[in-house]
PDB file of C-alpha atoms in Angstrom:
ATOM      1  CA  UNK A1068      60.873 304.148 155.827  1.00 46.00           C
ATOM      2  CA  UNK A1069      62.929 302.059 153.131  1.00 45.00           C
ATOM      3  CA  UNK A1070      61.712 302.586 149.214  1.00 48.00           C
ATOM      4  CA  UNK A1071      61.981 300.285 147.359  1.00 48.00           C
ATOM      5  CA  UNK A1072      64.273 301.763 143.630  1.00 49.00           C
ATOM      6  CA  UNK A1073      64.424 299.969 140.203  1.00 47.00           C
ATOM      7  CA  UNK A1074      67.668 300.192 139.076  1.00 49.00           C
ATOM      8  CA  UNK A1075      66.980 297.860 136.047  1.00 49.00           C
ATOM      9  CA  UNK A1076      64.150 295.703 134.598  1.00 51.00           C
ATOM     10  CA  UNK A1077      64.903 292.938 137.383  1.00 52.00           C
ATOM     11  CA  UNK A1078      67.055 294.744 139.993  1.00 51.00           C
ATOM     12  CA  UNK A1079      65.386 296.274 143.084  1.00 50.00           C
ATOM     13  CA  UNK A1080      67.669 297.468 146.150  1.00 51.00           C
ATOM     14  CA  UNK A1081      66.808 300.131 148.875  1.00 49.00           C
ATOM     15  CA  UNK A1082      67.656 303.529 150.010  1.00 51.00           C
ATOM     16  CA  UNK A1083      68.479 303.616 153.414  1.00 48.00           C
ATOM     17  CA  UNK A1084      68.397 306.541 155.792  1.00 49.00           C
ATOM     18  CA  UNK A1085      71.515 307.917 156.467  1.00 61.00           C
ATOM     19  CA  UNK A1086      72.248 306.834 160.162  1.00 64.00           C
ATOM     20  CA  UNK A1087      73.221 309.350 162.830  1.00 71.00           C
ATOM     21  CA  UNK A1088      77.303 309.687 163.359  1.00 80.00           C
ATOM     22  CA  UNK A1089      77.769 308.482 166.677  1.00 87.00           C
ATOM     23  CA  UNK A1090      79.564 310.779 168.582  1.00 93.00           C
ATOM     24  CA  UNK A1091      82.171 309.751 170.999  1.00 94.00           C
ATOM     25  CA  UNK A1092      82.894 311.479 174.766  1.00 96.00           C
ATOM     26  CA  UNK A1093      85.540 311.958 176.249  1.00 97.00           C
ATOM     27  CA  UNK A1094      83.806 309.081 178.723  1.00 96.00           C
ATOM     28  CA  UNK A1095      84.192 306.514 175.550  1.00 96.00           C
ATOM     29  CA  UNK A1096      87.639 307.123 175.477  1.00 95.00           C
ATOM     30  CA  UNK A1097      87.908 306.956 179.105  1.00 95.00           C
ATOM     31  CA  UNK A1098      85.746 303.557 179.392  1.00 92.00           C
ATOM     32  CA  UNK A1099      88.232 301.979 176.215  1.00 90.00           C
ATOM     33  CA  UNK A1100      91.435 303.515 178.199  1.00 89.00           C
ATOM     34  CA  UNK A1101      90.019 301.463 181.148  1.00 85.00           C
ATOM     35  CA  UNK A1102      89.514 298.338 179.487  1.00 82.00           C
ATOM     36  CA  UNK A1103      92.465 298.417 177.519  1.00 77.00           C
ATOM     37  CA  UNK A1104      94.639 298.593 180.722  1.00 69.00           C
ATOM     38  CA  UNK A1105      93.112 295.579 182.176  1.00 75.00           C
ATOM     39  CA  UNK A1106      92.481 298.214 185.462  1.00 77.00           C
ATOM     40  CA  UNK A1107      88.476 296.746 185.309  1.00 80.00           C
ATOM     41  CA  UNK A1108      87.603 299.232 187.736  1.00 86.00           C
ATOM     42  CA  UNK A1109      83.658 299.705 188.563  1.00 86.00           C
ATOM     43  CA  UNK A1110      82.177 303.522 188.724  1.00 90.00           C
ATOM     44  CA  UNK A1111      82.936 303.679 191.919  1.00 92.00           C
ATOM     45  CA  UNK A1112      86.686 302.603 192.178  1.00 91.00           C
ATOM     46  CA  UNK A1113      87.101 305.250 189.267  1.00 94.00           C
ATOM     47  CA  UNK A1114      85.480 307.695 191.406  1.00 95.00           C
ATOM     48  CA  UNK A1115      87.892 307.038 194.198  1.00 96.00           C
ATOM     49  CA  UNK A1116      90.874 307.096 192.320  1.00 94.00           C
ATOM     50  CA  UNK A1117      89.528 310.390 190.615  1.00 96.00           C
ATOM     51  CA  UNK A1118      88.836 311.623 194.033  1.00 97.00           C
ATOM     52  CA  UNK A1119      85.219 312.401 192.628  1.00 97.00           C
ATOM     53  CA  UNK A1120      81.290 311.350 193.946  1.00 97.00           C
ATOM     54  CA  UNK A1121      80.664 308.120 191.935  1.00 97.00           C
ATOM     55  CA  UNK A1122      77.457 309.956 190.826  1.00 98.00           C
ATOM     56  CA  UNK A1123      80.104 312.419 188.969  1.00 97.00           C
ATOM     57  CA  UNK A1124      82.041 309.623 187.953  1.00 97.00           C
ATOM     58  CA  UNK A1125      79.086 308.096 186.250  1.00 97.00           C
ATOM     59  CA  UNK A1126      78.156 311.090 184.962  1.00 97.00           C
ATOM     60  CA  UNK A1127      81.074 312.071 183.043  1.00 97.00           C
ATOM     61  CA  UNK A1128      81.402 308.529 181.639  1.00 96.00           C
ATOM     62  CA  UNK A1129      77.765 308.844 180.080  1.00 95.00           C
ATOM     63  CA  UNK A1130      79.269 312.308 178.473  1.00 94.00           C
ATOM     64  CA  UNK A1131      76.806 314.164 180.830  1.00 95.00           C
ATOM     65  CA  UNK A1132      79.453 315.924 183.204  1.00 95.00           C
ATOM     66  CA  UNK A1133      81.289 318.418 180.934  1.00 94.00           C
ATOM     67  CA  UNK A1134      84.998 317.967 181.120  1.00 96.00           C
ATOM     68  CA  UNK A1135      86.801 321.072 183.158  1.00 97.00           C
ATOM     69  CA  UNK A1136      90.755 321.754 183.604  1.00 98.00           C
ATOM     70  CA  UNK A1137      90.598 320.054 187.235  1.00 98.00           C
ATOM     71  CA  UNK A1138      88.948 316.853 186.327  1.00 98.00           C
ATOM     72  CA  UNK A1139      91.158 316.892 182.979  1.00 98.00           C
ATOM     73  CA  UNK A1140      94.396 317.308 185.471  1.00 98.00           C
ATOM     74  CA  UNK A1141      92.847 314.523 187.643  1.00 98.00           C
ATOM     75  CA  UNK A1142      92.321 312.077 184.463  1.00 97.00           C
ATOM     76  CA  UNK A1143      96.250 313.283 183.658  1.00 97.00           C
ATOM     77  CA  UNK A1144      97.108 311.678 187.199  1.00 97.00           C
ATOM     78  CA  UNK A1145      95.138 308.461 187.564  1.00 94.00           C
ATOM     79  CA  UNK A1146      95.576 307.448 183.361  1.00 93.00           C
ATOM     80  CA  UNK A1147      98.568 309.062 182.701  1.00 93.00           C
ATOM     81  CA  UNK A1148      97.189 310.611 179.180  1.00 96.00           C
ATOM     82  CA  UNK A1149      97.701 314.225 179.099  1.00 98.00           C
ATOM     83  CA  UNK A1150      95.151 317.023 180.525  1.00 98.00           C
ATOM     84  CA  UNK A1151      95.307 318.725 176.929  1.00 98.00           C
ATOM     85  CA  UNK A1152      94.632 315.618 175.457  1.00 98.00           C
ATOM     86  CA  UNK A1153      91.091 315.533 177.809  1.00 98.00           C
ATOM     87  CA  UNK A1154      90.427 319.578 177.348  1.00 98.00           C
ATOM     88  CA  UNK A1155      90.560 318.828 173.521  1.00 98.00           C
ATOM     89  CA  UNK A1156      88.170 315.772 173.517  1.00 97.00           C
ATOM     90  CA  UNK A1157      85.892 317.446 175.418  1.00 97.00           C
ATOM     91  CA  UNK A1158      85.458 320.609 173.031  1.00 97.00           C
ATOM     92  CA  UNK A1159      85.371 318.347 170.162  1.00 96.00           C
ATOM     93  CA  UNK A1160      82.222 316.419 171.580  1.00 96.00           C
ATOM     94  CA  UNK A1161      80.807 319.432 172.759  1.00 96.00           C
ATOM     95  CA  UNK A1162      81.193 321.163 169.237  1.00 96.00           C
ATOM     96  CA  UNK A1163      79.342 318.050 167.652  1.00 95.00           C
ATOM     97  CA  UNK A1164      76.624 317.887 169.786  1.00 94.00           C
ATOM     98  CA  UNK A1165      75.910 321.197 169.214  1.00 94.00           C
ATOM     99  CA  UNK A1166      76.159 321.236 165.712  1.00 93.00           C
ATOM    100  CA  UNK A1167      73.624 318.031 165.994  1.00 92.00           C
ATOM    101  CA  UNK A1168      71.278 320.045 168.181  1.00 90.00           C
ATOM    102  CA  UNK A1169      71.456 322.961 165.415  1.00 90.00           C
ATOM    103  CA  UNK A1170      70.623 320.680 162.529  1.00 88.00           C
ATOM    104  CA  UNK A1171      67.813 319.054 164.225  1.00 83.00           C
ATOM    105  CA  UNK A1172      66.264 322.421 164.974  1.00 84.00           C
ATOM    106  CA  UNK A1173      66.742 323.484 161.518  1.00 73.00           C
TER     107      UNK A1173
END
């Protein structure tokens, strides 16, 4: 909930909760990398070209699939970024959502 603060006789603004850092997955990056190379391929061409199950293919677009050395080699093939570049990625948005989950439990 907003309060409202007095910062003079006739000025009255509100504090705002902080909002959440979003944090990006390695399936962000892959969705942008998509777009920006005009490919416009659906789940499922994705998943052929990964030479994955289009319910994987989903998955690791959502961030829900974590990111191993054989899909990171397969992204390396079809996108032509490199597997390190995927490995790293996917430890950093592992890393935050883990420090997220610790902060929430307090």
């Amino acid at each position: 909930m907003t309060r409202p603060k007095t910062m003079s006789s006739n000025v009255t603004w509100f504090e705002m909760p902080e909002q959440e850092e979003k944090i990006i997955s390695p399936g962000d990056t892959i969705r942008s990398l998509l777009n920006d190379k005009s490919l416009k391929w659906t789940t499922a061409v994705f998943a052929e070209h990964m030479g994955i199950t289009t319910a994987d293919a989903f998955d690791l677009l959502e961030g829900n699939l974590p990111l191993t050395d054989e899909i990171a080699q397969k992204l390396d093939d079809c996108l032509n970024v490199p597997a390190a570049f995927w490995l790293a990625e996917e430890k950093v948005y592992r890393d935050k959502l883990e420090a997220r989950r610790a902060a929430f439990r307090g």
